[in-house]
Structures are given as structure tokens and as C-alpha cells.
Coordinates of C-alpha atoms and ligand atoms in Angstrom, one line a residue:
Chain A
M302 CA -32.1 -14.6 0.0
E303 CA -29.5 -13.6 2.3
R304 CA -28.1 -10.2 1.5
I305 CA -25.6 -7.5 2.7
P306 CA -27.5 -4.7 4.1
I307 CA -26.7 -1.3 1.8
L308 CA -27.3 2.2 4.0
R309 CA -28.3 5.4 2.6
M310 CA -26.5 8.5 3.7
G311 CA -27.7 11.4 1.7
Q312 CA -25.8 11.0 -1.8
F313 CA -23.6 8.2 -0.4
L314 CA -24.4 4.8 0.3
L315 CA -22.7 2.8 3.1
V316 CA -22.1 -1.2 3.1
T317 CA -20.8 -2.5 6.2
I318 CA -19.3 -5.9 5.6
Q319 CA -19.6 -7.8 8.7
V320 CA -19.6 -11.6 7.7
D321 CA -17.4 -13.9 6.0
M322 CA -18.9 -13.7 2.5
H323 CA -19.4 -16.8 0.3
D324 CA -19.0 -16.0 -3.4
R325 CA -22.6 -15.9 -4.1
L326 CA -23.2 -13.3 -1.5
A327 CA -20.4 -11.3 -2.4
L328 CA -21.8 -11.2 -6.2
T329 CA -25.5 -10.3 -4.8
L330 CA -23.7 -7.2 -3.3
Q331 CA -22.1 -6.0 -6.3
E332 CA -25.4 -6.4 -8.1
D333 CA -27.4 -4.8 -5.3
L334 CA -25.3 -2.0 -5.2
T335 CA -25.0 -0.9 -8.9
S336 CA -28.7 -0.6 -8.9
R337 CA -29.0 1.1 -5.7
I338 CA -26.8 3.7 -7.2
T339 CA -28.8 4.2 -10.1
E340 CA -32.0 4.2 -8.2
H341 CA -30.9 7.1 -6.0
G342 CA -28.4 8.6 -8.0
S343 CA -25.9 8.2 -5.4
R344 CA -22.6 10.0 -5.9
G345 CA -20.4 7.9 -3.8
V346 CA -20.0 4.1 -2.2
L347 CA -18.2 3.4 1.1
I348 CA -17.4 0.1 1.6
D349 CA -16.5 -0.5 5.3
I350 CA -14.4 -3.7 5.7
S351 CA -13.1 -3.4 9.3
S352 CA -14.4 -6.4 10.1
L353 CA -13.0 -8.6 7.6
E354 CA -10.4 -11.0 8.4
I355 CA -9.2 -12.0 5.2
V356 CA -9.6 -10.4 1.4
D357 CA -8.7 -13.0 -1.0
S358 CA -8.4 -12.7 -4.8
F359 CA -12.0 -13.1 -5.5
I360 CA -13.2 -10.5 -2.8
G361 CA -10.4 -8.2 -4.0
R362 CA -11.8 -8.3 -7.5
M363 CA -15.3 -8.1 -6.4
L364 CA -14.0 -4.6 -4.6
A365 CA -12.2 -3.6 -7.8
N366 CA -15.6 -4.0 -10.1
I367 CA -17.9 -2.1 -7.5
A368 CA -15.4 0.5 -7.9
S369 CA -15.3 0.4 -12.1
I370 CA -18.9 0.0 -12.2
A371 CA -19.8 2.9 -10.1
R372 CA -17.4 5.0 -11.9
V373 CA -19.1 4.4 -15.1
L374 CA -22.3 5.4 -13.2
D375 CA -20.9 8.8 -12.1
A376 CA -19.7 7.4 -8.3
D377 CA -16.8 7.5 -6.2
T378 CA -16.0 4.3 -4.3
V379 CA -13.9 4.4 -1.0
V380 CA -12.8 1.1 0.7
V381 CA -12.4 1.8 4.4
G382 CA -10.9 0.4 7.4
M383 CA -8.6 -2.6 5.9
Q384 CA -6.8 -3.9 8.4
P385 CA -2.9 -4.3 8.3
A386 CA -2.5 -8.1 8.2
V387 CA -5.2 -7.9 5.3
A388 CA -3.5 -5.2 3.6
I389 CA 0.1 -6.8 3.8
T390 CA -1.6 -10.2 2.8
L391 CA -3.2 -8.6 -0.5
V392 CA -0.1 -7.0 -1.5
E393 CA 2.0 -10.3 -1.2
L394 CA -0.7 -12.1 -3.1
G395 CA -0.2 -9.3 -6.1
L396 CA -3.4 -7.3 -5.6
S397 CA -2.8 -3.7 -4.9
L398 CA -6.5 -2.4 -6.2
P399 CA -5.0 0.7 -8.2
G400 CA -8.4 2.0 -9.1
V401 CA -9.8 2.0 -5.8
R402 CA -9.6 4.8 -3.2
T403 CA -9.1 3.8 0.5
A404 CA -9.9 5.3 3.8
L405 CA -8.7 4.8 7.3
N406 CA -12.4 5.1 8.6
V407 CA -15.7 5.5 7.6
E408 CA -15.5 9.3 8.8
K409 CA -12.3 9.7 7.0
G410 CA -14.1 8.1 3.9
V411 CA -17.1 10.6 3.9
A412 CA -14.8 13.5 4.0
L413 CA -13.0 12.0 0.8
L414 CA -16.2 11.7 -1.0
N415 CA -17.3 15.2 0.0
A416 CA -14.2 16.5 -1.1
A417 CA -14.4 14.6 -4.6
V418 CA -18.0 15.5 -5.0
A419 CA -17.3 19.2 -4.5
S420 CA -14.4 19.3 -6.7
S421 CA -16.9 17.9 -9.3
G422 CA -18.7 21.2 -8.6
A423 CA -21.9 19.8 -7.0
M424 CA -23.0 20.7 -3.3
L425 CA -24.2 18.3 -0.9
E426 CA -25.1 18.0 2.9
V427 CA -24.5 15.4 4.7
D428 CA -26.0 14.9 8.1
D429 CA -22.8 13.9 9.7
A430 CA -22.8 16.1 13.1
D431 CA -19.6 14.4 14.7
G432 CA -17.3 16.2 12.6
E433 CA -15.1 18.9 14.7
D434 CA -14.9 21.4 12.0
Chain B
M215 CA 8.8 -34.3 11.2
L216 CA 6.0 -35.3 13.1
T217 CA 2.2 -35.1 12.2
A218 CA 0.5 -34.2 15.6
R219 CA -3.2 -34.3 14.6
T220 CA -5.0 -34.4 11.0
E221 CA -8.6 -33.6 9.8
R222 CA -10.4 -34.1 6.3
I223 CA -13.0 -31.9 5.2
A224 CA -14.9 -31.4 2.1
V225 CA -14.5 -29.0 -0.9
R226 CA -17.8 -29.4 -2.6
G227 CA -20.0 -26.1 -2.9
P228 CA -19.4 -22.4 -2.4
H229 CA -20.1 -22.4 1.4
D230 CA -17.2 -25.0 1.6
I231 CA -14.9 -22.2 1.0
V232 CA -16.2 -20.1 4.1
N233 CA -15.9 -23.3 6.0
V234 CA -12.4 -24.1 5.0
R235 CA -11.4 -20.6 5.8
Q236 CA -13.0 -20.7 9.0
V237 CA -11.4 -24.3 10.1
V238 CA -8.0 -23.2 9.0
R239 CA -8.1 -20.6 11.0
G240 CA -9.1 -22.5 14.2
W241 CA -5.7 -24.8 13.5
C242 CA -3.5 -21.9 12.7
L243 CA -4.5 -20.3 16.0
A244 CA -3.7 -23.4 17.9
V245 CA -0.5 -23.7 17.1
G246 CA 0.0 -20.1 18.2
M247 CA 0.7 -18.5 15.0
G248 CA 0.9 -14.8 14.6
L249 CA -1.9 -12.5 13.2
V250 CA -0.2 -11.4 10.1
D251 CA 1.1 -15.4 9.3
L252 CA -2.5 -16.3 10.1
T253 CA -4.2 -13.9 7.7
K254 CA -1.8 -15.3 5.1
M255 CA -2.5 -19.0 5.5
V256 CA -6.3 -18.4 5.7
T257 CA -6.2 -16.2 2.3
A258 CA -4.1 -19.2 0.6
A259 CA -6.6 -21.8 1.8
S260 CA -9.2 -19.8 0.4
E261 CA -7.8 -19.2 -3.1
I262 CA -6.7 -23.1 -3.6
A263 CA -10.1 -24.0 -2.1
R264 CA -11.7 -22.0 -4.9
N265 CA -9.3 -23.3 -7.5
T266 CA -10.5 -27.0 -6.1
L267 CA -13.9 -26.2 -6.8
E268 CA -14.1 -24.1 -9.5
Y269 CA -11.5 -26.0 -11.9
G270 CA -11.3 -29.4 -10.0
G271 CA -15.0 -30.0 -9.8
G272 CA -14.6 -30.2 -6.2
G273 CA -12.5 -32.2 -3.6
A274 CA -11.2 -32.4 -0.2
L275 CA -8.8 -30.9 1.8
T276 CA -6.6 -32.7 4.6
I277 CA -5.3 -30.5 7.4
E278 CA -2.4 -31.3 9.4
E279 CA -0.9 -30.1 12.1
L280 CA 3.3 -30.4 12.1
R281 CA 6.0 -30.5 14.4
D282 CA 9.5 -30.8 13.7
G283 CA 11.8 -30.6 17.2
V284 CA 10.0 -27.2 18.5
R285 CA 8.9 -26.0 15.4
Q286 CA 5.4 -26.0 15.0
G287 CA 3.2 -25.5 11.5
V288 CA 0.0 -26.4 9.8
R289 CA 0.0 -28.2 6.2
L290 CA -2.9 -28.1 3.8
I291 CA -3.4 -30.6 1.0
F292 CA -6.1 -30.0 -1.3
E293 CA -7.1 -32.8 -3.8
D294 CA -9.4 -33.2 -6.6
Q295 CA -10.2 -35.8 -9.6
G296 CA -10.7 -33.1 -11.9
P297 CA -9.4 -32.5 -15.4
G298 CA -6.0 -31.5 -14.0
I299 CA -3.7 -29.0 -15.3
P300 CA -1.8 -29.3 -18.6
D301 CA 0.9 -26.8 -18.1
I302 CA 2.0 -26.2 -14.3
D303 CA 4.6 -23.6 -15.1
R304 CA 2.1 -21.4 -17.1
A305 CA -1.0 -21.7 -14.6
M306 CA 1.8 -20.6 -12.0
T307 CA 2.7 -17.5 -13.7
D308 CA 0.8 -14.2 -12.4
G309 CA -1.9 -13.2 -14.7
Y310 CA -2.9 -16.3 -16.0
T311 CA -6.0 -17.8 -16.3
S312 CA -8.3 -20.1 -18.1
G313 CA -11.3 -19.0 -16.6
T314 CA -12.3 -15.1 -15.5
G315 CA -10.0 -14.7 -12.7
M316 CA -7.1 -12.8 -12.5
G317 CA -4.7 -15.4 -12.4
L318 CA -3.3 -14.7 -9.2
G319 CA -4.4 -17.8 -6.9
L320 CA -1.5 -20.1 -7.4
G321 CA 1.4 -17.7 -7.9
G322 CA 0.1 -15.3 -5.1
T323 CA -0.5 -18.2 -2.7
K324 CA 3.1 -19.5 -3.4
R325 CA 4.2 -16.4 -2.0
L326 CA 2.3 -16.3 1.2
V327 CA 3.1 -20.0 2.5
D328 CA 6.8 -21.2 3.2
Q329 CA 6.2 -24.5 1.2
F330 CA 4.1 -24.9 -2.2
D331 CA 4.0 -28.3 -4.0
I332 CA 1.7 -28.9 -7.0
A333 CA 1.2 -31.8 -8.6
S334 CA -1.3 -32.8 -11.4
T335 CA -1.9 -35.4 -14.0
P336 CA -4.2 -34.2 -16.8
G337 CA -7.6 -36.5 -16.6
Q338 CA -6.8 -37.5 -13.1
G339 CA -6.7 -34.8 -11.0
T340 CA -4.6 -32.0 -9.1
R341 CA -3.1 -31.9 -5.6
V342 CA -2.1 -28.7 -4.0
A343 CA 0.1 -28.8 -0.6
I344 CA 1.0 -25.7 1.3
T345 CA 2.6 -25.3 4.5
K346 CA 3.2 -22.6 7.1
W347 CA 5.2 -22.5 9.9
K348 CA 4.8 -20.6 13.2
A349 CA 7.4 -17.8 13.3
R350 CA 9.6 -17.8 16.1
Chain C
M1361 CA 12.8 -56.4 24.9
P1362 CA 12.3 -57.5 28.6
A1363 CA 8.9 -58.1 29.7
T1364 CA 7.2 -54.9 30.9
P1365 CA 7.5 -54.4 34.7
S1366 CA 4.3 -52.4 34.8
R1367 CA 3.0 -54.1 37.7
R1368 CA 5.7 -54.2 40.1
L1369 CA 6.9 -50.7 39.4
P1370 CA 3.9 -49.2 40.7
R1371 CA 4.0 -51.3 43.5
V1372 CA 7.6 -50.3 44.5
L1373 CA 6.4 -46.8 44.1
D1374 CA 3.4 -47.6 46.1
E1375 CA 5.0 -49.6 49.3
R1376 CA 8.1 -47.4 49.5
F1377 CA 7.0 -43.9 48.4
D1378 CA 8.4 -41.9 51.7
E1379 CA 11.6 -43.4 51.3
I1380 CA 11.8 -42.7 47.7
L1381 CA 10.7 -39.3 48.1
A1382 CA 13.5 -38.7 51.0
A1383 CA 16.2 -39.9 49.0
W1384 CA 15.3 -38.1 46.1
T1385 CA 14.9 -34.8 47.6
K1386 CA 18.1 -35.4 48.8
E1387 CA 19.9 -35.9 45.9
Q1388 CA 18.1 -32.6 44.5
T1389 CA 19.0 -30.6 47.8
N1390 CA 22.8 -31.5 47.6
G1391 CA 22.9 -30.6 43.7
A1392 CA 21.0 -27.3 43.8
K1393 CA 21.8 -24.2 42.4
P1394 CA 22.1 -22.0 45.6
G1395 CA 19.4 -19.4 46.0
T1396 CA 17.0 -21.2 43.7
A1397 CA 14.5 -23.0 45.6
S1398 CA 14.0 -24.0 49.3
E1399 CA 14.2 -27.2 50.5
G1400 CA 10.4 -27.5 51.0
D1401 CA 9.8 -26.4 47.5
I1402 CA 11.9 -29.2 46.0
R1403 CA 10.3 -31.6 48.2
A1404 CA 6.9 -30.6 47.6
R1405 CA 7.8 -30.7 43.6
C1406 CA 9.4 -34.3 44.0
S1407 CA 6.4 -35.4 46.3
E1408 CA 3.9 -34.0 43.7
L1409 CA 5.5 -36.0 40.5
L1410 CA 5.9 -39.1 42.2
S1411 CA 2.4 -39.2 43.1
A1412 CA 1.4 -38.5 39.6
M1413 CA 3.8 -41.2 38.3
R1414 CA 2.4 -43.7 40.5
K1415 CA -1.3 -43.1 39.4
A1416 CA -0.2 -42.8 35.7
L1417 CA 1.5 -46.1 36.0
A1418 CA -1.3 -47.9 37.8
S1419 CA -3.9 -47.1 35.3
S1420 CA -1.8 -47.0 32.2
G1421 CA 1.5 -48.5 32.0
A1422 CA 5.1 -47.1 31.4
D1423 CA 4.8 -47.4 27.7
D1424 CA 2.8 -44.3 26.6
V1425 CA 4.1 -41.2 28.3
Q1426 CA 2.7 -39.3 25.9
G1427 CA -0.8 -40.2 26.2
P1428 CA -3.8 -38.8 28.4
A1429 CA -3.1 -41.0 31.6
W1430 CA 0.5 -39.1 31.9
A1431 CA -1.0 -35.7 31.3
P1432 CA -0.7 -34.6 34.9
V1433 CA 3.1 -36.0 34.9
R1434 CA 3.9 -34.0 32.1
D1435 CA 2.1 -31.0 33.8
V1436 CA 4.6 -31.3 36.8
L1437 CA 7.2 -31.6 34.3
Q1438 CA 6.3 -28.5 32.1
R1439 CA 6.0 -26.3 35.1
V1440 CA 9.3 -27.5 36.6
S1441 CA 11.5 -26.8 33.3
F1442 CA 9.6 -23.7 32.6
I1443 CA 10.6 -22.5 36.0
R1444 CA 14.2 -23.6 35.2
A1445 CA 14.5 -22.0 31.7
Q1446 CA 13.5 -18.7 33.2
Q1447 CA 16.0 -19.0 36.1
G1448 CA 18.8 -20.0 33.7
F1449 CA 19.2 -23.2 34.4
T1450 CA 21.5 -25.3 31.6
P1451 CA 19.3 -28.0 29.8
S1452 CA 21.2 -30.8 31.7
E1453 CA 20.7 -29.4 35.3
T1454 CA 16.8 -29.2 34.3
A1455 CA 16.9 -32.7 33.1
T1456 CA 18.7 -33.8 36.2
F1457 CA 15.4 -33.1 38.1
V1458 CA 14.0 -36.2 36.6
L1459 CA 17.3 -38.5 36.0
S1460 CA 18.4 -37.9 39.7
L1461 CA 15.3 -40.2 40.9
K1462 CA 17.1 -43.0 38.8
R1463 CA 19.2 -43.8 42.1
P1464 CA 16.8 -43.7 45.0
L1465 CA 14.0 -45.4 42.4
F1466 CA 16.6 -48.3 41.6
E1467 CA 17.8 -48.9 45.2
A1468 CA 14.1 -49.0 46.0
L1469 CA 13.6 -51.8 43.2
R1470 CA 16.6 -53.5 44.5
A1471 CA 15.5 -53.7 48.2
S1472 CA 12.0 -55.3 46.9
A1473 CA 13.3 -57.6 44.2
G1474 CA 15.0 -59.8 47.0
N1475 CA 17.1 -62.6 45.0
D1476 CA 15.3 -62.4 41.7
A1477 CA 18.1 -60.8 39.6
E1478 CA 16.3 -61.6 36.2
A1479 CA 13.1 -59.4 38.0
L1480 CA 15.7 -56.9 39.0
A1481 CA 17.0 -56.5 35.5
T1482 CA 13.8 -55.9 34.2
D1483 CA 12.3 -53.6 36.5
V1484 CA 15.5 -51.3 36.2
W1485 CA 15.5 -51.6 32.4
G1486 CA 11.9 -50.5 32.4
A1487 CA 12.3 -47.8 35.3
T1488 CA 15.3 -46.3 32.8
E1489 CA 12.9 -46.2 29.9
V1490 CA 10.2 -44.3 31.5
L1491 CA 12.7 -41.7 33.3
D1492 CA 14.6 -41.3 29.9
R1493 CA 11.4 -40.5 28.2
L1494 CA 10.5 -38.2 30.9
A1495 CA 13.9 -36.6 31.0
L1496 CA 13.8 -36.1 27.0
F1497 CA 10.3 -34.8 27.7
T1498 CA 11.5 -31.9 30.2
A1499 CA 14.8 -30.9 28.0
E1500 CA 12.3 -30.3 24.8
V1501 CA 10.0 -28.2 27.5
Y1502 CA 13.0 -26.2 28.2
M1503 CA 14.1 -25.7 24.8
K1504 CA 10.9 -24.5 23.8
T1505 CA 10.6 -22.0 26.8
R1506 CA 14.0 -20.7 26.0
E1507 CA 13.1 -20.2 22.5
E1508 CA 10.4 -18.4 23.0
L1509 CA 11.9 -16.1 26.0
I1510 CA 14.8 -15.2 23.5
A1511 CA 12.3 -14.7 20.5
R1512 CA 10.5 -12.4 22.6
Q1513 CA 13.3 -10.4 23.6
S1514 CA 14.8 -9.7 20.4
Q1515 CA 11.3 -8.7 19.4
D1516 CA 11.1 -6.5 21.8
M1517 CA 14.7 -5.2 20.9
L1518 CA 13.5 -4.6 17.4
E1519 CA 10.9 -2.7 18.3
L1520 CA 12.6 -0.5 20.7
S1521 CA 15.4 -0.1 18.2
T1522 CA 13.0 1.6 15.6
P1523 CA 10.0 3.6 17.4
V1524 CA 7.5 5.1 15.7
V1525 CA 7.0 8.7 16.5
K1526 CA 3.9 11.1 16.0
L1527 CA 5.5 14.2 14.8
W1528 CA 2.0 16.0 14.3
E1529 CA -1.5 15.3 14.4
G1530 CA -2.1 12.7 11.7
V1531 CA 1.7 12.5 10.8
L1532 CA 3.9 9.5 12.1
A1533 CA 7.4 9.3 11.4
L1534 CA 9.5 5.9 11.4
P1535 CA 13.3 7.3 11.6
M1536 CA 15.4 3.7 10.8
I1537 CA 18.9 3.7 11.5
G1538 CA 21.3 1.1 10.7
T1539 CA 21.5 -2.3 8.6
L1540 CA 18.2 -3.0 7.4
D1541 CA 17.8 -7.0 6.7
S1542 CA 14.5 -8.4 5.8
S1543 CA 13.1 -9.7 9.2
R1544 CA 13.8 -6.3 10.9
T1545 CA 12.2 -4.5 8.1
Q1546 CA 9.3 -6.6 8.5
V1547 CA 9.0 -6.4 12.2
V1548 CA 9.1 -2.6 12.0
M1549 CA 6.8 -2.0 9.0
E1550 CA 4.1 -4.4 11.0
S1551 CA 4.4 -2.1 13.8
L1552 CA 4.2 1.1 11.5
L1553 CA 1.0 -0.2 10.0
Q1554 CA -0.5 -1.0 13.3
R1555 CA 0.4 2.5 14.6
I1556 CA -1.4 3.7 11.6
V1557 CA -4.4 2.1 12.7
E1558 CA -4.2 3.3 16.2
T1559 CA -3.6 6.6 15.8
G1560 CA -5.5 7.3 12.5
A1561 CA -2.5 9.0 10.7
D1562 CA -3.1 10.1 7.6
V1563 CA 0.5 10.4 6.5
A1564 CA 3.8 8.2 7.7
I1565 CA 7.1 9.1 6.8
L1566 CA 9.9 6.6 6.2
D1567 CA 13.1 8.1 7.1
I1568 CA 16.0 6.1 5.6
T1569 CA 18.9 8.8 6.2
G1570 CA 20.3 6.4 8.9
V1571 CA 20.4 3.7 6.5
P1572 CA 23.6 2.8 4.5
T1573 CA 22.4 0.5 2.0
V1574 CA 19.6 -1.6 1.3
D1575 CA 19.4 -4.8 -0.8
T1576 CA 16.6 -5.8 -3.3
L1577 CA 14.5 -7.9 -0.7
T1578 CA 14.5 -5.0 1.9
A1579 CA 13.8 -2.5 -0.9
Q1580 CA 11.0 -4.6 -2.0
H1581 CA 9.6 -4.6 1.9
L1582 CA 9.7 -0.8 1.9
I1583 CA 7.5 -0.7 -0.9
K1584 CA 5.3 -3.6 0.1
T1585 CA 4.5 -1.5 3.2
V1586 CA 4.0 1.9 1.1
T1587 CA 1.3 0.0 -0.5
A1588 CA -0.3 -2.1 2.1
A1589 CA -0.5 1.6 3.8
R1590 CA -2.4 2.8 0.8
L1591 CA -4.6 0.3 0.8
M1592 CA -5.5 0.9 4.5
G1593 CA -6.1 4.6 3.5
A1594 CA -2.7 6.1 4.6
E1595 CA 0.0 7.8 2.4
C1596 CA 3.8 6.9 3.2
I1597 CA 6.7 9.1 1.9
I1598 CA 10.1 7.9 1.9
S1599 CA 13.0 10.6 3.0
G1600 CA 16.3 10.3 3.1
I1601 CA 17.2 8.1 0.5
R1602 CA 21.1 8.1 -0.2
P1603 CA 22.4 8.4 -3.4
Q1604 CA 24.1 5.1 -3.0
I1605 CA 20.5 3.7 -2.5
A1606 CA 18.9 5.3 -5.1
Q1607 CA 21.8 3.9 -7.5
T1608 CA 20.9 0.5 -5.9
I1609 CA 17.4 0.8 -6.2
V1610 CA 17.5 1.7 -10.0
H1611 CA 20.1 -0.9 -10.7
L1612 CA 18.3 -3.4 -9.2
G1613 CA 15.4 -2.5 -11.2
V1614 CA 13.1 -2.2 -8.4
D1615 CA 10.1 -0.1 -9.5
L1616 CA 9.3 2.6 -7.1
G1617 CA 6.2 3.5 -8.9
D1618 CA 4.5 6.5 -7.8
I1619 CA 6.1 6.2 -4.6
V1620 CA 6.5 10.0 -3.3
T1621 CA 10.1 10.4 -2.1
K1622 CA 11.7 13.6 -0.6
A1623 CA 15.2 14.2 0.3
T1624 CA 15.2 15.1 3.7
L1625 CA 12.9 14.6 6.6
A1626 CA 12.0 18.0 6.9
D1627 CA 10.7 18.1 3.4
A1628 CA 8.8 15.1 3.9
F1629 CA 7.4 16.9 6.9
K1630 CA 6.4 19.7 5.2
L1631 CA 4.6 17.9 2.5
A1632 CA 3.0 15.6 5.0
L1633 CA 1.6 18.7 6.9
S1634 CA 0.2 20.0 3.5
R1635 CA -1.5 16.7 3.0
T1636 CA -3.2 16.7 6.0
G1637 CA -4.4 20.5 5.9
T1638 CA -1.8 22.3 8.0
T1639 CA 0.3 25.4 6.7
L1640 CA 3.5 26.3 7.6
V1641 CA 3.9 30.2 8.1
R1642 CA 6.9 32.5 8.8
S1643 CA 6.0 34.6 12.1
R1644 CA 6.2 38.1 11.2
N1645 CA 6.3 39.8 14.7
G1646 CA 9.5 38.8 15.1
A1647 CA 9.0 37.2 18.6
N1648 CA 9.5 34.0 16.8
P1649 CA 12.2 34.5 13.9
T1650 CA 12.4 30.7 13.2
G1651 CA 8.7 30.4 12.1
S1652 CA 5.7 28.6 13.9
L1653 CA 3.4 26.5 12.7
T1654 CA -0.1 27.3 12.1
T1655 CA -2.9 24.8 11.9
T1656 CA -5.7 25.9 9.6
P1657 CA -8.9 24.2 9.5
R1658 CA -9.8 22.2 6.6
Ligands
LIG534 N1 -7.1 -27.7 -9.3 C1 -7.3 -27.3 -10.6 N2 -7.5 -28.3 -11.6 C2 -7.6 -28.0 -13.0 N3 -7.0 -26.7 -13.2 C3 -6.6 -26.0 -12.2 C4 -6.6 -26.1 -10.8 N4 -6.2 -25.0 -10.1 C5 -6.0 -24.1 -11.3 N5 -6.2 -24.4 -12.2 C6 -5.8 -23.6 -13.6 O1 -4.7 -22.7 -13.3 C7 -5.2 -21.8 -13.7 C8 -4.4 -20.5 -12.7 O2 -5.2 -20.5 -11.4 P1 -5.0 -19.3 -10.6 O3 -5.6 -19.7 -9.3 O4 -3.5 -18.7 -10.4 O5 -6.0 -18.2 -11.3 P2 -7.5 -18.2 -11.5 O6 -8.0 -19.3 -10.6 O7 -7.7 -18.3 -13.0 O8 -7.9 -16.7 -11.1 P3 -7.6 -16.1 -9.7 O9 -7.5 -17.1 -8.8 O10 -6.7 -14.9 -9.8 O11 -9.1 -15.5 -9.5 C9 -6.6 -21.6 -13.8 O12 -7.0 -20.6 -14.8 C10 -7.0 -23.1 -14.0 O13 -6.9 -23.3 -15.7
LIG535 MG1 -7.7 -19.4 -8.5

């Protein structure tokens, strides 16, 4: 079956959505992420949507669902790279994803997750070598 | 107002929603619509296509390229022969859903397009027409 | 409608091509705007159109000037009206390019019709119809080009009038001055969001100190922009809300929600710096009494 790949980055999971997903595929992603979080005890999920040309209410709801499920499993979710036109459209549609954290790019998303994990007391290392500091 | 071209595509299964988005994108590009307007129109198409499939039991989309003087636009007409909507005002209200959605599809779509018309007869079906003009 | 002259018109064009071309070119150069096109240019374009018309007439007749056979004709006209629109010709001056063909063409038709008055009437009628349709097409292209030109110019002006400036690494500011109507707000907001992506800025300051009033629609645009920026992963701070605007916002029942506001651009800047991990310290050595900025690594 067709699936969106989920990458493991230390304590985090990274999903890069590059295709126009049909609804079934979106639901499968939601299920896959849930099981991977528990399997690896992941502390954070990064969803990179910078290649997505639209986010409708269905995908919006999926993003919100992933964030709340992850929350229950003690992981933070960051949606990364939403395009301006997509953001403008979502706001007009009436969807502002209040429970979802966002970042401009993956690097900033990782920083956000690191800060969240650090403030919750745990320590971790991420094999992220391209940060200047 | 003039209809320059038209095309009819099926809305029968989940893959058709993806197809609708891609075909509508092509039509919007063809009239030279800007990125934000195009994104709004494709999103609107996705919402109504899903309603047609989920509540209307499937149907068809007619796409029209419109010309009004020098103005250009795209009109989408979704039709199904499903159960219809008993109370349109209520269905249009943000937050109302008879299913598991967020009830944003209809109300949100109306905000995304320049013209929105809905007609529905219980027991016979639903027709939603949306138009977006290329901004000048 | 009289019988279509489709057979005679192309034949006359064929037989009297040079004669018609010469007369038409002369009409054009007589009424030409000084300094816009040389006689050679005019002649070349007239000749191009005449040949295209001759082919189109021969292959599909005169009825369908919007059809595929007439595409090369429309192509020439499109170019002519595009150039004229940019050179500042009026719509009627532009349509004259086609309409001035009437006289030379009618004269040629009359010369070839001999004594057959009925045939001449039919031919003239047919030729008039074709040329009028082509003139209309030319005028439409002209209008469209002009409108696009004007739209582009006003868009450029809008963007120039409200530049997005980079205040600091990771901090953008958009100082807005003058009345904010909803279309201006929209353009400005879209360019702000675009700049956020390009620069990777974490914070954007919308400074409306220079804005006298806002209406509901504009206030809502501002709020939508802040929400859209948040969805993209950037924070917006609105600064410089005048007391009167604050009252309007409350009065209109617009909910600013959890949008961060600051009294002045300076206050907003300070907040922005702290959000991006930069602190403001007062210099102690006296060399720089006004204070200096120091970046501290996160
Ligand atoms: N084609 C249709 N046929 C029958 N009923 C419809 C149709 N389209 C919409 N409806 C009714 O209108 C209601 C509102 O539709 P709307 O698209 O606004 O919300 P939703 O589909 O329930 O949720 P969302 O679109 O946010 O996922 C639906 O729940 C459904 O009852
Ligand atoms: Mg819906």
C-alpha cells in the first residue's frame, strides 16, 4: 500500500509531505505516526508541508488530530514550512489550527522541539550539524 | 458573459478529489490567476468535491472558463443526485456538520470565492456553483 | 443577409494585392503619429496582415474570424495593438489600423466588379463585416493590454509605497502610512508574508503609527495576516495603534484575540529582539552613551 515515509531523527520523527494526498493516504499517515511515536518513544514530530500547494479542511483536521494525539503520547508536533498562499487560504476558510505549533523551516522546527524537550527537563542530542551555534 | 471552454469530470471516488484539485489548478493557471486566488479556488474545489462524494454519494463537476469583456474567470459546478440538504441555511453555518467534519466546508468555500450559489432539493440532489475571477 | 462574397473577396485580394497594399500604406503613413513607426515598418505590417487575410479568406471564408484559420491574422493584430497600447495610442487610433483598409479595399472591389452593382454591394457588405470584426478584436486586445499595464503599474506603486524593511537579523518591519483600504492592505500583507519566507524572519512588526483610521474590513485583514504568519511559523507584533483606532476596534467588536500589540515601534522592536534571542544592553564605558545592541547566542 502507498504510504508517506516517516524518518526517525533521534528523539524526533520527520515527515515530509511531497504529494497531493488523497484522503485515505492522509488517514494512513495519521495512524502510522501514532504507532511510530509509541514504538520509539519519540518526543516530537515535525511535519514539513513546504511542498504542499493546498491544505483543505480535511488535511487541516488531520494536522490538528496528529498534534492532539501526539500530545496525549507526550510528544510535541511542529508543522513546518506552510506557504503564504496556503496560510492565507486556511485563515479565510476559518481554520487557524490553534493547538498546532509552527515553524518556518525544519531547522527552526528542530530548535523549537529541542527547547520544548529541554524545558520539560529531559536532555537529548540531535545529529544536526549545520547549526552555526 | 461568454463561456469559452468547458470540461466535465467525474467525482466518484477519493482519487477523484485529487484529480479535481489538479484539473482545477490547470484551468486557473490557464486564465492567468494569481497564486493566492488559485490556491483559494483549488481549496474551494476540494471542499465541495468532498461534500459531493461524502454526502451526495458522488456526482460530476463541470468546469467553465468565463469571459466577460476583458475579465476572465473560472466557474465550477458540482452536481449530485444524493439526498439533498433539508436546511441550507443551517448547512452553511460555520461549525454545523451532520457527519464528522468541522462544518467549515460550505461557509469557508463561500469566503474563498467571488460567487457562490447553492441549490438543493431533498430526495433529488444538490448543485453548488462557485466562480472566481482573475484579479486585475 | 446578402449572399456571402467569400469567393470574390479573396480573388480580388489576390489579383490586386500590390495595389491595395500601396494605397493602404499611404493611408497609414498620412495619419501616422510622428515618431512612432517608419514607413517601412508600416508597410511591412500592412503586407503581413494582407497576406494572412488572403490565406484565411481562401481557406475558411469570412464568417469565422475567431476560428483557427484566422489565428495568423489575429496574431498580427494582437502585436499591432499591443505595441500601440504601449506607445500611448488611443483606442480609435489603434482600430484605425484595420479600418483604414476599407477605402483601398472597396476601391479594388469596385474596379473588379465592373458594372455589376449587385455584386459590388454584396462584396462591400461582406468586406465591411470582416473588417469591422477585426477592428473590434483589435480594440479588445488594446483595452486588455492597457488594463494590464495600468494594473501592473498600480501594483508596483502599492508595493513601493509600503516597503518591508529588515530591521535586524530575523526581524522585519512594515511601517504603514496613510489610509488603509482593504485592497491595499491585501497587497501589502501578501508581500509581507512572502518576505517572511524569503528572509526566514521569526518576527514581523506591523507598525500603523502613520495610519489615521481603519475600517472593519481592514482591521480584519490585519488580524488575518497575523494569523496567517503564525501558521507559517512567524510572530507578528502590531505597534502604534492610535487611541482612536483602538476605540474603533473595540467598538466594531473585532476580537484582537491573543495578538501582541505594543505602543510604539521601539517597544515592538525590543520585544522582537528578545524573542529572537538578542538582548539590549546599555554600554558602560561611556563611549557609546546611547546604548548598543549585543547579540547573545541562544
Ligand atoms: N452535496 C451534499 N449533499 C447532501 N448534504 C450535503 C452536501 N454538501 C453538504 N451537505 C450537508 O451540509 C453539511 C455542512 O457541510 P460542510 O462542508 O460545511 O461541513 P462538513 O462537510 O460537515 O465538514 P467539513 O467540510 O468541515 O469537513 C454537511 O455536514 C452535510 O450535512
Ligand atoms: Mg465538507
